[in-house]
Tab-separated table of C-alpha atoms and ligand atoms in Angstrom:
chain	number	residue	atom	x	y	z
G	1	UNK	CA	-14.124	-8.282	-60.240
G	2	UNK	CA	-14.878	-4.912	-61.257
G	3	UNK	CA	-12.447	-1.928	-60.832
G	4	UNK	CA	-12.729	-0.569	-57.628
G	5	UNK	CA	-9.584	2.059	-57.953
G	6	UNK	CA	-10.761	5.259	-56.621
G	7	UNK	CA	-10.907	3.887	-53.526
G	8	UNK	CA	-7.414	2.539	-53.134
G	9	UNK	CA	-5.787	3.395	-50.149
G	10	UNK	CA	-3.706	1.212	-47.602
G	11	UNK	CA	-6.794	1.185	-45.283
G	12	UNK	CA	-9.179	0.195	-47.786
G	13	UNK	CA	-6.889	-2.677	-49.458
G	14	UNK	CA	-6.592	-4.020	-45.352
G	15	UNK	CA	-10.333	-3.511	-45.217
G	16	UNK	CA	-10.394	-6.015	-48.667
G	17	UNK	CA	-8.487	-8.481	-47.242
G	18	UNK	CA	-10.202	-8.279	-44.151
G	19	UNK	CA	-13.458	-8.992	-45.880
G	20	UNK	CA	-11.784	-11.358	-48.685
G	21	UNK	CA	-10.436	-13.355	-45.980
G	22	UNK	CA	-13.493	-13.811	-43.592
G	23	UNK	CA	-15.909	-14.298	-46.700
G	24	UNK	CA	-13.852	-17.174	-47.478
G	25	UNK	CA	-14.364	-18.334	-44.084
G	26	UNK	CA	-18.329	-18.005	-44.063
G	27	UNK	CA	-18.108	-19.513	-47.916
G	28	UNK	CA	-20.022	-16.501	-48.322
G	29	UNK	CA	-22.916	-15.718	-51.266
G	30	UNK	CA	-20.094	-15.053	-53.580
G	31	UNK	CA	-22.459	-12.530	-55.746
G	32	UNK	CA	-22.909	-10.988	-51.582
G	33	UNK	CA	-19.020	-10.618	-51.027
G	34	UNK	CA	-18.441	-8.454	-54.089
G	35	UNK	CA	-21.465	-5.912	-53.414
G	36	UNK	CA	-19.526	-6.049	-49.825
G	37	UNK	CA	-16.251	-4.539	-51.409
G	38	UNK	CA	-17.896	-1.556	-52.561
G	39	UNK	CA	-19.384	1.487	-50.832
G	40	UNK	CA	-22.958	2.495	-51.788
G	41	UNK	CA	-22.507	5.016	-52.300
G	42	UNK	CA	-19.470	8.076	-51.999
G	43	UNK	CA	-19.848	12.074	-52.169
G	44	UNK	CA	-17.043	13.950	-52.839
G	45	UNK	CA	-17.474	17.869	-51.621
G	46	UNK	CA	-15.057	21.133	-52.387
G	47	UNK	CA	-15.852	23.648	-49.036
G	48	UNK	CA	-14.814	26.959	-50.048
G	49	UNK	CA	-13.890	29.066	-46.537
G	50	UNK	CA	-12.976	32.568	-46.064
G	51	UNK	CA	-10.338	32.577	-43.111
G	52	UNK	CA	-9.456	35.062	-40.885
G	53	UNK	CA	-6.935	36.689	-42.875
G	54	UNK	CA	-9.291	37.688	-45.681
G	55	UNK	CA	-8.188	35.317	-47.745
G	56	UNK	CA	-10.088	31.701	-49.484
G	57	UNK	CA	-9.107	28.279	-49.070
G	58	UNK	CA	-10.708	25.197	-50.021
G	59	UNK	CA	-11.140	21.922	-48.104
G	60	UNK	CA	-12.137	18.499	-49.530
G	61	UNK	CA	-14.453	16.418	-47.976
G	62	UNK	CA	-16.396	13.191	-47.999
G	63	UNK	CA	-19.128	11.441	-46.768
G	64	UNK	CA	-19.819	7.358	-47.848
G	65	UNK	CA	-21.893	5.185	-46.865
G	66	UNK	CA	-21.087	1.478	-46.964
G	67	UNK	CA	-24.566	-0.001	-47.072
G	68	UNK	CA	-27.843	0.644	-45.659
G	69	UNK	CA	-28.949	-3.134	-45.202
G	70	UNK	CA	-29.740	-3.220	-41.597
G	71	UNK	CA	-30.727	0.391	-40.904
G	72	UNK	CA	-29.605	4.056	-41.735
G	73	UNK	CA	-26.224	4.773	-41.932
G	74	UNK	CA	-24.459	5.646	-38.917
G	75	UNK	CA	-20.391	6.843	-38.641
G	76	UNK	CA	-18.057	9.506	-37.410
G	77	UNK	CA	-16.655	12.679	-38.725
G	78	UNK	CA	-12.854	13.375	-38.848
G	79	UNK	CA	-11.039	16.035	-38.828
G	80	UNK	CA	-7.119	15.218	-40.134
G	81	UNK	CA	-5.235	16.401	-42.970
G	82	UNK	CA	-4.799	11.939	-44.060
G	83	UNK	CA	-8.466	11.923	-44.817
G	84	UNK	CA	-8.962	10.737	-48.667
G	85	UNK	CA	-11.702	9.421	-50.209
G	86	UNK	CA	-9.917	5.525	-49.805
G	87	UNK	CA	-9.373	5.677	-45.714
G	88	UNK	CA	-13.278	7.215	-45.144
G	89	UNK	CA	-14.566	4.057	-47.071
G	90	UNK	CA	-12.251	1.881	-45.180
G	91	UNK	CA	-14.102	3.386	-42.192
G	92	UNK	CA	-17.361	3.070	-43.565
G	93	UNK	CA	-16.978	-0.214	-44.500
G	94	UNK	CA	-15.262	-0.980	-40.702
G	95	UNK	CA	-18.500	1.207	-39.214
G	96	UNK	CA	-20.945	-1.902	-41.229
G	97	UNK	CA	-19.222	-4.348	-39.539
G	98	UNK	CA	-18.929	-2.644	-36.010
G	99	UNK	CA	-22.893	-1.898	-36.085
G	100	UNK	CA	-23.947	-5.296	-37.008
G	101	UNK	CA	-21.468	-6.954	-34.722
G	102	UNK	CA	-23.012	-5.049	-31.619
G	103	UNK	CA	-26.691	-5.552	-32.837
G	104	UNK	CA	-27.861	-2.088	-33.934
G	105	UNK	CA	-29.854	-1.604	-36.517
G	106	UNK	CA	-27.445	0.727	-38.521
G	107	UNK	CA	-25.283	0.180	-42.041
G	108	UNK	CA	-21.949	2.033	-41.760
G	109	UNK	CA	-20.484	5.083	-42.995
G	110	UNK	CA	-17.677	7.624	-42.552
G	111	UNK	CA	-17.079	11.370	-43.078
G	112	UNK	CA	-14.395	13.451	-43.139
G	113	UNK	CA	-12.213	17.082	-43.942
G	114	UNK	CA	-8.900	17.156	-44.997
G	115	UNK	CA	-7.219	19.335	-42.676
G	116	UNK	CA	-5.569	20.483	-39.540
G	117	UNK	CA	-8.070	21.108	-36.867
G	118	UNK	CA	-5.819	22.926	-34.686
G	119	UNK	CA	-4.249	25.138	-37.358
G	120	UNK	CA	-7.854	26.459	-37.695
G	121	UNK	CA	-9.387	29.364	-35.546
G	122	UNK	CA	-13.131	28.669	-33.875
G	123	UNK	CA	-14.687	30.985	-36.462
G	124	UNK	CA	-12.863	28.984	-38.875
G	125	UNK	CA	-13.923	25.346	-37.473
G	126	UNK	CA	-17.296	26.063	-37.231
G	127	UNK	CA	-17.787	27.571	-41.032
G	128	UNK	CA	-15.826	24.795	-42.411
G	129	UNK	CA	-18.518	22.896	-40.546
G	130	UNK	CA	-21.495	24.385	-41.556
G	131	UNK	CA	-20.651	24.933	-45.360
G	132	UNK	CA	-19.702	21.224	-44.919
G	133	UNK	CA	-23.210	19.920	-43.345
G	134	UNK	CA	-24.743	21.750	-46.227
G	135	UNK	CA	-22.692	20.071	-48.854
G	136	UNK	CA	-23.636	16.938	-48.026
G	137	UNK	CA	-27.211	17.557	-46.444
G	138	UNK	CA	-28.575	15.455	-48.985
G	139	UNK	CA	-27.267	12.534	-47.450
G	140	UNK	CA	-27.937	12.867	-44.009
G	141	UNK	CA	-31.056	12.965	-41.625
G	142	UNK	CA	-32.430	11.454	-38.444
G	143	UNK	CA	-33.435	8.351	-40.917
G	144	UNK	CA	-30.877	7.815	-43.356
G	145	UNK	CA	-27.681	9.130	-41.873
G	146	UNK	CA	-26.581	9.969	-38.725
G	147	UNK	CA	-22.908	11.789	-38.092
G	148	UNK	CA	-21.267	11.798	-34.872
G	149	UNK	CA	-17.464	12.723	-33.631
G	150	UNK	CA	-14.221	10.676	-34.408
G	151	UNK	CA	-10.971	12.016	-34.468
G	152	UNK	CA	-10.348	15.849	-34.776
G	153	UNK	CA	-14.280	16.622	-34.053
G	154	UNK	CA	-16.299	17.001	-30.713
G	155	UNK	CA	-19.931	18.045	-28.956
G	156	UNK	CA	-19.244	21.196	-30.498
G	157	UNK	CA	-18.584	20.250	-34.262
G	158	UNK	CA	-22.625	18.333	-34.060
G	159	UNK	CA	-23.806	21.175	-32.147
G	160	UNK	CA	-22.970	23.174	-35.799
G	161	UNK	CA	-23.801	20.404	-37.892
G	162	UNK	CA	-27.401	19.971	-36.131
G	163	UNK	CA	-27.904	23.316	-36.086
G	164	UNK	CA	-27.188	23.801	-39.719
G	165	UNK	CA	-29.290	20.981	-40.742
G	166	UNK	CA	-32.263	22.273	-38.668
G	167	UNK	CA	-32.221	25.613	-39.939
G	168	UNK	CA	-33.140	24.016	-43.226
G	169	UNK	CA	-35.835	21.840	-41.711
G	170	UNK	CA	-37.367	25.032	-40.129
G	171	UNK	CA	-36.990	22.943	-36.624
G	172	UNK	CA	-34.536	21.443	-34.275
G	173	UNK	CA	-33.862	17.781	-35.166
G	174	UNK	CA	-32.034	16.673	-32.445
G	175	UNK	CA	-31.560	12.901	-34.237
G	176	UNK	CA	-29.536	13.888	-37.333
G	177	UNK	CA	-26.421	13.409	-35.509
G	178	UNK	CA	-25.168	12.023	-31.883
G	179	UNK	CA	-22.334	12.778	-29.695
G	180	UNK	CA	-24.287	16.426	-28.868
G	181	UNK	CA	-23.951	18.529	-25.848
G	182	UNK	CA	-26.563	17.304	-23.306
G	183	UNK	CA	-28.427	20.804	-23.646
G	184	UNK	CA	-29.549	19.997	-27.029
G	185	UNK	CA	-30.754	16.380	-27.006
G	186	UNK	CA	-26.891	14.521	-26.142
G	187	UNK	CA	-26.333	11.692	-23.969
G	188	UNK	CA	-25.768	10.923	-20.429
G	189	UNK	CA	-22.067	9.156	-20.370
G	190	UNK	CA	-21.742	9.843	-24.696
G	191	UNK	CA	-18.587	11.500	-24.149
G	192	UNK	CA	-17.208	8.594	-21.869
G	193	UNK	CA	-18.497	5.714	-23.857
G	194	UNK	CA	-16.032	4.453	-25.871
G	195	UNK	CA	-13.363	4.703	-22.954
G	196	UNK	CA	-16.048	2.490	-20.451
G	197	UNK	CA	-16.785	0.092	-23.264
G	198	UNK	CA	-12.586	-0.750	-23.857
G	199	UNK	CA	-12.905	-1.174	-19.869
G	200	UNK	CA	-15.648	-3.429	-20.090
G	201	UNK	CA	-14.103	-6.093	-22.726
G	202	UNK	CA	-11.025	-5.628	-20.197
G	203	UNK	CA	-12.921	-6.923	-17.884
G	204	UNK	CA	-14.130	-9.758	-19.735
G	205	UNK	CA	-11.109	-10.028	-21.504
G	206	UNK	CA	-8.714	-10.602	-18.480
G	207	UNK	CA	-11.243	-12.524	-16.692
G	208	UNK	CA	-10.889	-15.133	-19.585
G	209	UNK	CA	-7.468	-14.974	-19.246
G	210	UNK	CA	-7.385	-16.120	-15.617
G	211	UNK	CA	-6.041	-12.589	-14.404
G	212	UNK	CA	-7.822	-9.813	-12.114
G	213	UNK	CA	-8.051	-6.357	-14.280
G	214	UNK	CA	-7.534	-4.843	-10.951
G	215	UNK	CA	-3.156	-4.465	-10.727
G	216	UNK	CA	-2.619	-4.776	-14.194
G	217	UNK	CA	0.092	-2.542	-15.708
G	218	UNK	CA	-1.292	-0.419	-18.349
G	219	UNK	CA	-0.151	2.288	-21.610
G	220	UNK	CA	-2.437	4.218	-23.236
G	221	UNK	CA	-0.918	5.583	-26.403
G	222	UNK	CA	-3.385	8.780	-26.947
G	223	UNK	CA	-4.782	11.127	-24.027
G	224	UNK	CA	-8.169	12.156	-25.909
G	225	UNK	CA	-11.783	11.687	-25.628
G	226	UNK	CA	-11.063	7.943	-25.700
G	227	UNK	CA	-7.704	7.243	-23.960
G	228	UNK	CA	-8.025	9.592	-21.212
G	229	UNK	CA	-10.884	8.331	-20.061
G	230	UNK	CA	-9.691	4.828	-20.563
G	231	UNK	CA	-6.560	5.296	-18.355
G	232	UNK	CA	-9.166	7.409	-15.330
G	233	UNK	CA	-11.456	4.396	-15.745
G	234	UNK	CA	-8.664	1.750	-15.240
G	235	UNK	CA	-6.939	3.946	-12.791
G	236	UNK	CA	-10.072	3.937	-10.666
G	237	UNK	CA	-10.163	0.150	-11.169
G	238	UNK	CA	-6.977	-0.285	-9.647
G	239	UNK	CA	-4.675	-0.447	-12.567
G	240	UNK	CA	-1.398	1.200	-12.737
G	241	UNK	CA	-1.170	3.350	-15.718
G	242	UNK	CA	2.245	3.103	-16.154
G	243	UNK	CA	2.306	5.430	-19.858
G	244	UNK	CA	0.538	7.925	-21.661
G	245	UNK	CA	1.013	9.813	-24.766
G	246	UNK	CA	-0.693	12.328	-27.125
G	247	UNK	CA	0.169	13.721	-30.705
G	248	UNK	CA	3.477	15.602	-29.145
G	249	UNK	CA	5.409	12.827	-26.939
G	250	UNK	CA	4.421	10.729	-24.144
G	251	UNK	CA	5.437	10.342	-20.156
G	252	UNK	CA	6.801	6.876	-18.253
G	253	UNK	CA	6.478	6.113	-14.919
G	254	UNK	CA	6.770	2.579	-13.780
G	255	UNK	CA	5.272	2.865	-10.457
G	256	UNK	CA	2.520	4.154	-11.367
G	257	UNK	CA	0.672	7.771	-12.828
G	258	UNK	CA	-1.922	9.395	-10.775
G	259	UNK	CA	-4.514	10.410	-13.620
G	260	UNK	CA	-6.171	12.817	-11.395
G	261	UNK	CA	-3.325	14.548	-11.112
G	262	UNK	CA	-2.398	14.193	-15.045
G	263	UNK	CA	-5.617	15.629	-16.396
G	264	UNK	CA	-5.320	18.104	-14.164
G	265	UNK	CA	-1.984	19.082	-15.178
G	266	UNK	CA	-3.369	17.965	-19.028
G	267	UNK	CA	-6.159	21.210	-18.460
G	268	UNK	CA	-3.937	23.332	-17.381
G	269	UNK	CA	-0.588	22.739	-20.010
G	270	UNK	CA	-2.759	21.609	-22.837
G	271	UNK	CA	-0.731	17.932	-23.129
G	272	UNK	CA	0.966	15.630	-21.152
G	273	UNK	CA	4.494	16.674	-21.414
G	274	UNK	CA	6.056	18.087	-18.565
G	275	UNK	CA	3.924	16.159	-16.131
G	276	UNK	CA	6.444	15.786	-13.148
G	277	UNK	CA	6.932	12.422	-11.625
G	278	UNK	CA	7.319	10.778	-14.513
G	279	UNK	CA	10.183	10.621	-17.895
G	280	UNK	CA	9.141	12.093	-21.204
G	281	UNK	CA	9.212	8.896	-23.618
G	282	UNK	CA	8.522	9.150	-27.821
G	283	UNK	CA	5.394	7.687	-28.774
G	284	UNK	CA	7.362	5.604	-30.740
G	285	UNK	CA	9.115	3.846	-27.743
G	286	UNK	CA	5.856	4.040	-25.112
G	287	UNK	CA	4.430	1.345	-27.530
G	288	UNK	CA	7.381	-1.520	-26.666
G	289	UNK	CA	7.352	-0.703	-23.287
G	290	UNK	CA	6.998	-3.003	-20.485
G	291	UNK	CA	3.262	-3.191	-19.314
G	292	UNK	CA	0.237	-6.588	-19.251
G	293	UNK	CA	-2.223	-4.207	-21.638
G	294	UNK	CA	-1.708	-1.953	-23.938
G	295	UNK	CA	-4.345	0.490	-25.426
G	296	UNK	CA	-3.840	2.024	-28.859
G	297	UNK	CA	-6.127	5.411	-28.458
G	298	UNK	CA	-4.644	7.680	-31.012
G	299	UNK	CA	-4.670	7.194	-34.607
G	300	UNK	CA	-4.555	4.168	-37.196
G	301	UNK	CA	-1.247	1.894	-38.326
G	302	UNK	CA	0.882	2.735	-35.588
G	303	UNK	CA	1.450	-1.039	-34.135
G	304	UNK	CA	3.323	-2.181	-37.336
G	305	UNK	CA	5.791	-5.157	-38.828
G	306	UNK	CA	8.690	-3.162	-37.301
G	307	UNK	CA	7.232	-2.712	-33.728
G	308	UNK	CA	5.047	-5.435	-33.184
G	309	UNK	CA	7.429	-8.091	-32.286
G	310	UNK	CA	8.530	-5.846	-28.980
G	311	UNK	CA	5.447	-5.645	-28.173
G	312	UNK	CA	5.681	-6.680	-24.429
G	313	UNK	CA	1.680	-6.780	-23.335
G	314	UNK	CA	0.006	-9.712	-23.018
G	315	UNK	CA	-3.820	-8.088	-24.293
G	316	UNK	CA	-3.999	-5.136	-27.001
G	317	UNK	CA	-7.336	-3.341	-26.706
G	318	UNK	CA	-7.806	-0.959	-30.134
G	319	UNK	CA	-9.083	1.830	-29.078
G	320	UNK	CA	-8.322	3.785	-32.434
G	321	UNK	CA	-9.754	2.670	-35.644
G	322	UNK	CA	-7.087	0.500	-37.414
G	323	UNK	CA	-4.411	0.780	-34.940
G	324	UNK	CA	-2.725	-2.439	-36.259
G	325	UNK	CA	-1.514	-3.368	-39.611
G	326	UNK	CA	-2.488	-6.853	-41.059
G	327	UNK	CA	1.688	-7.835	-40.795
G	328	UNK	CA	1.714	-6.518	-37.248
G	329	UNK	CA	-1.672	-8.503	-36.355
G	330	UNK	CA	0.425	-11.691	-37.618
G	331	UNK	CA	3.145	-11.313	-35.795
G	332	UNK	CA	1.107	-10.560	-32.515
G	333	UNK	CA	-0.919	-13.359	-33.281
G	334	UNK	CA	2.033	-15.787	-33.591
G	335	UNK	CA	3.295	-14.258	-30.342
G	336	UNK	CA	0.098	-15.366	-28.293
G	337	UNK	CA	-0.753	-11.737	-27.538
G	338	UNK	CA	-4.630	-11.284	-27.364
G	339	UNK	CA	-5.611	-8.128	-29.325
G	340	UNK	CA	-9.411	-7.423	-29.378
G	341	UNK	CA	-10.256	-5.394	-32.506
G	342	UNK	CA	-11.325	-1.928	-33.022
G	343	UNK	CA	-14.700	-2.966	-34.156
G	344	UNK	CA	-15.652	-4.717	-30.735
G	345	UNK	CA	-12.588	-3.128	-28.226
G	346	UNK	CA	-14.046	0.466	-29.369
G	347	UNK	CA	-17.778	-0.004	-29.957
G	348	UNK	CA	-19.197	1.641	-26.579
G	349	UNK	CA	-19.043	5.299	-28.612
G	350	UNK	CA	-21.248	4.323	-31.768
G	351	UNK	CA	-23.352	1.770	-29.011
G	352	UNK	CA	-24.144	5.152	-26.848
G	353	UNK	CA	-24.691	6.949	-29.856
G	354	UNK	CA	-27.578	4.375	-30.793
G	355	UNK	CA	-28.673	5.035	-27.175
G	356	UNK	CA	-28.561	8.767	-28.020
G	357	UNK	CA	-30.583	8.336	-31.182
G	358	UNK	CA	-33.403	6.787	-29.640
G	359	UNK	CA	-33.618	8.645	-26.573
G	360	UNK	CA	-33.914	12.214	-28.690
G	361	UNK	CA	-36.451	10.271	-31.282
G	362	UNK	CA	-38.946	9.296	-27.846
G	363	UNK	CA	-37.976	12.693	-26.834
G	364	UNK	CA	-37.338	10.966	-23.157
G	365	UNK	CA	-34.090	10.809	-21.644
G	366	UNK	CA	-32.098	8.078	-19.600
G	367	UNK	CA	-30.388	8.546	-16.883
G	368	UNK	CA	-26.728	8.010	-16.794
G	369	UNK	CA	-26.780	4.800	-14.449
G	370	UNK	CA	-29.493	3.468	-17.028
G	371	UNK	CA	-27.108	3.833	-19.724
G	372	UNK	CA	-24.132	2.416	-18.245
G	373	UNK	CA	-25.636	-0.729	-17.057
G	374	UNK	CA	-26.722	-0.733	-20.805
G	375	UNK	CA	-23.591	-0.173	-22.307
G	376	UNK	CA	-22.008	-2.830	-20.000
G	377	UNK	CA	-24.531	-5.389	-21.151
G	378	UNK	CA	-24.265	-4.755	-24.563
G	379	UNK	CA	-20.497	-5.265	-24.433
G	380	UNK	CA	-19.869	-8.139	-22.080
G	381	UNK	CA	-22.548	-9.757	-24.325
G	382	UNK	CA	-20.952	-8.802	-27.478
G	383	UNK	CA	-17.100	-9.636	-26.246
G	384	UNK	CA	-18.600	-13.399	-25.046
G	385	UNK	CA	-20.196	-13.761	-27.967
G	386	UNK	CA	-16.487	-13.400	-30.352
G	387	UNK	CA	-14.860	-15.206	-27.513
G	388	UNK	CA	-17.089	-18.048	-28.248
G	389	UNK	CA	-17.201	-17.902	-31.656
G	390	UNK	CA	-13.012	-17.665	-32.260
G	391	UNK	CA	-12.455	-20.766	-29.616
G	392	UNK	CA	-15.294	-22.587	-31.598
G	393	UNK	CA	-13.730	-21.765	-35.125
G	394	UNK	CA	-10.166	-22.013	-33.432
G	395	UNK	CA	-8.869	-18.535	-35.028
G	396	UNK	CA	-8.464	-14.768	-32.802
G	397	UNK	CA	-11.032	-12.639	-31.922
G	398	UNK	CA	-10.212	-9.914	-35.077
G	399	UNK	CA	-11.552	-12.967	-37.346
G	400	UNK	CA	-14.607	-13.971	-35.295
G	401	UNK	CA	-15.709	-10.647	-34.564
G	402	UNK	CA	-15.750	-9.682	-38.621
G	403	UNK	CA	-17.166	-12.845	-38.913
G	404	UNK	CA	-20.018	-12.560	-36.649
G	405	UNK	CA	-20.377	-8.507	-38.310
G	406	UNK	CA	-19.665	-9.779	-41.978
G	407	UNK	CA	-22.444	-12.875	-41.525
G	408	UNK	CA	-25.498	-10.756	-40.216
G	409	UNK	CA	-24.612	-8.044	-43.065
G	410	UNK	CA	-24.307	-10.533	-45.851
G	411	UNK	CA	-27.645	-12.023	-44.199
G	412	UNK	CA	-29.479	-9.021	-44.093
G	413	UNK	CA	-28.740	-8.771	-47.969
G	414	UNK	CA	-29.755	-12.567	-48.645
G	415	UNK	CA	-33.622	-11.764	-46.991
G	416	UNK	CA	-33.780	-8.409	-48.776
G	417	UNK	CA	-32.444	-9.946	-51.766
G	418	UNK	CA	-31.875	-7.770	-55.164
G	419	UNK	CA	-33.557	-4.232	-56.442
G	420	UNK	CA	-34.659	-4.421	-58.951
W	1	LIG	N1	-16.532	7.623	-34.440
W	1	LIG	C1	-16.932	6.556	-33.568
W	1	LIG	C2	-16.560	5.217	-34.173
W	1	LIG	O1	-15.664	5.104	-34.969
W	1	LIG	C3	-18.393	6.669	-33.183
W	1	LIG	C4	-19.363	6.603	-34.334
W	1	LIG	C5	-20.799	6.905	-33.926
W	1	LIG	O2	-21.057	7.112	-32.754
W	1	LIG	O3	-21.634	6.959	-34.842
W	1	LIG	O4	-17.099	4.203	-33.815
């Protein structure tokens, strides 16, 4: 096998075995499986941005796509200072499997910044932005790659980017990225998406399981765009979110938060610390506390080999990207608990973002009852089709549902065959 070395990261060698271990499953094409292991390609970018001191610092950043098989390329941006060029392929490569799994017709990709979003001013943000977008224009257009948020970016960070990118097209193209305010071409329910899909496969999820979502005892590690509106959704539902956390701490109350009340107090404090009625807890301990369902929401590897075996929740729904390592997934496994993965348990964002896409290419919008109904099909169909598929093969739902994404990719390849 050919070198692949700049790409190393711990990610990237999960996202190898991942895809080593499934392709042995599918006795996959084995000329397939190695074009699989490699990104298509990778652009590396210096951003050069005068700060409000006067002074000039320079940020790396990246932008890969995995493969373009099935469609454009489609993937978040992140803001963090552990982006490197190894994790954003990881997430590319993840993004390939995600799209096909849910059906759209989309290869994956990833971008990212190294740095601290919230060390940065506005003014700051949105020329790192800009001077980004136009490093990497080349790769990236309504048909061939379309950005959207992930961790550290929002509505406002595509607002730049689409902006930027039209000014050079001499018109607004409103498709060149998704997750946009609704004033410039966004989505009905974008922003809630990937919180109502995790609900949905809950709801299939427990059903399976013999249980009622409704009463279940939930933590939600992460109070963001995803697990905030994960814990409202549930909370509405009739769960009892029993923990929460963002990046500084987290907050315990076994009978029960009121979210309402939290995001209130969230708005107005800028985290959930201090939220009275409840005791702080370390993110560190939230994760091992008693609860049926547990919700990683914040960022990857944080279920590990040296946590997972207190693990008391009965279903883990991966709301973050990579939340679990491959030794923690093995113990969990062992354990009975049911964990569905990232690529199916966080799919509603990048499955609105498809509705997004087509709705600003018709130039006719949905509204947001149309696109819920929609998302909840395309997950409850999505989550059966992995259940079935894992009690057919007899393995967990992680392995059918990168089987069912690794098969279409590899079969998309196999009709298209070789260029030259
Ligand atoms: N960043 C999200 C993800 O990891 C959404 C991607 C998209 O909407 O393109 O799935």
């Amino acid at each position: 096998m050919t070198d692949n070395s700049e790409f190393d990261s711990h990610l990237y060698r999960t996202a190898l075995a991942q895809l080593d271990r499934v392709a042995a499953r599918l006795t996959l094409d084995r000329d397939i499986h190695e074009r699989l292991r490699y990104p298509r390609r990778a652009l590396v970018v210096s951003i050069p941005i005068r700060m409000d001191d006067g002074s000039t610092n320079i940020f790396i950043g990246y932008r890969v796509h995995h493969n373009t098989v099935l469609g454009p390329t489609k993937g978040g941006l992140r803001y963090d200072l552990g982006v490197n060029l190894g994790e954003v392929t990881a997430l590319a490569m993840l993004m390939s499997w995600k799209c096909a799994l849910m059906g759209l017709p989309y290869g994956g990709a990833k971008g990212g910044v190294r740095c601290d979003p919230r060390a940065l001013s506005t003014r700051e943000l949105e020329n790192l932005t800009r001077r980004y977008t136009a490093e990497i224009i080349l790769l990236i257009g309504p048909d061939l790659d379309i950005p959207a948020p992930d961790l550290g970016t929002d509505e406002q960070t595509m607002a730049w980017m689409m902006d930027t990118y039209s000014m050079t097209q001499g018109k607004s193209v409103p498709g060149v990225v998704t997750g946009k305010p609704l004033i410039v071409g966004g989505s009905a329910g974008r922003r809630e998406a990937t919180g109502r899909g995790i609900v949905y496969v809950l709801y299939q999820a427990t059903r399976r399981l013999g249980h009622e979502l409704r009463s279940r005892k939930v933590i939600v590690q992460g109070f963001g765009n995803v697990g905030a509106v994960a814990a409202r959704l549930l909370w509405r539902e009739g769960c009892t979110i029993v923990g929460v956390s963002d990046i500084k701490g987290g907050i315990w109350n076994p009978d029960g938060l009121d979210v309402r009340q939290l995001e209130a107090h969230v708005t107005e404090a800028g985290g959930v610390g201090g939220y009275p009625g409840a005791d702080p807890i370390s993110n560190v301990d939230l994760i091992t506390q008693p609860c049926d369902i547990l919700i990683p929401a914040a960022i990857g590897s944080q279920i590990r080999e040296d946590n997972a075996d207190r693990v008391k929740a009965s279903i883990v729904a991966e709301g973050a990207n990579g939340p679990t390592t491959p030794e923690a997934d093995a113990l969990l496994r062992e354990r009975g608990v049911t964990v569905i993965p990232d690529i199916l348990a966080n799919a509603g964002g990048v499955v609105v973002s498809y509705f997004e896409w087509v709705q600003g290419l018709q130039y006719y919008f949905w509204r947001e009852s149309e696109i819920t109904s929609r998302l909840q099909e395309v997950m409850t169909r999505a989550f059966n089709r992995v259940w079935t598929l894992a009690n057919k093969e007899g393995t967990d739902l992680r392995t059918a549902a990168l089987m069912e994404g690794i098969r279409r990719v590899a079969e998309g390849y196999r009709v298209r065959g070789l260029y030259p």
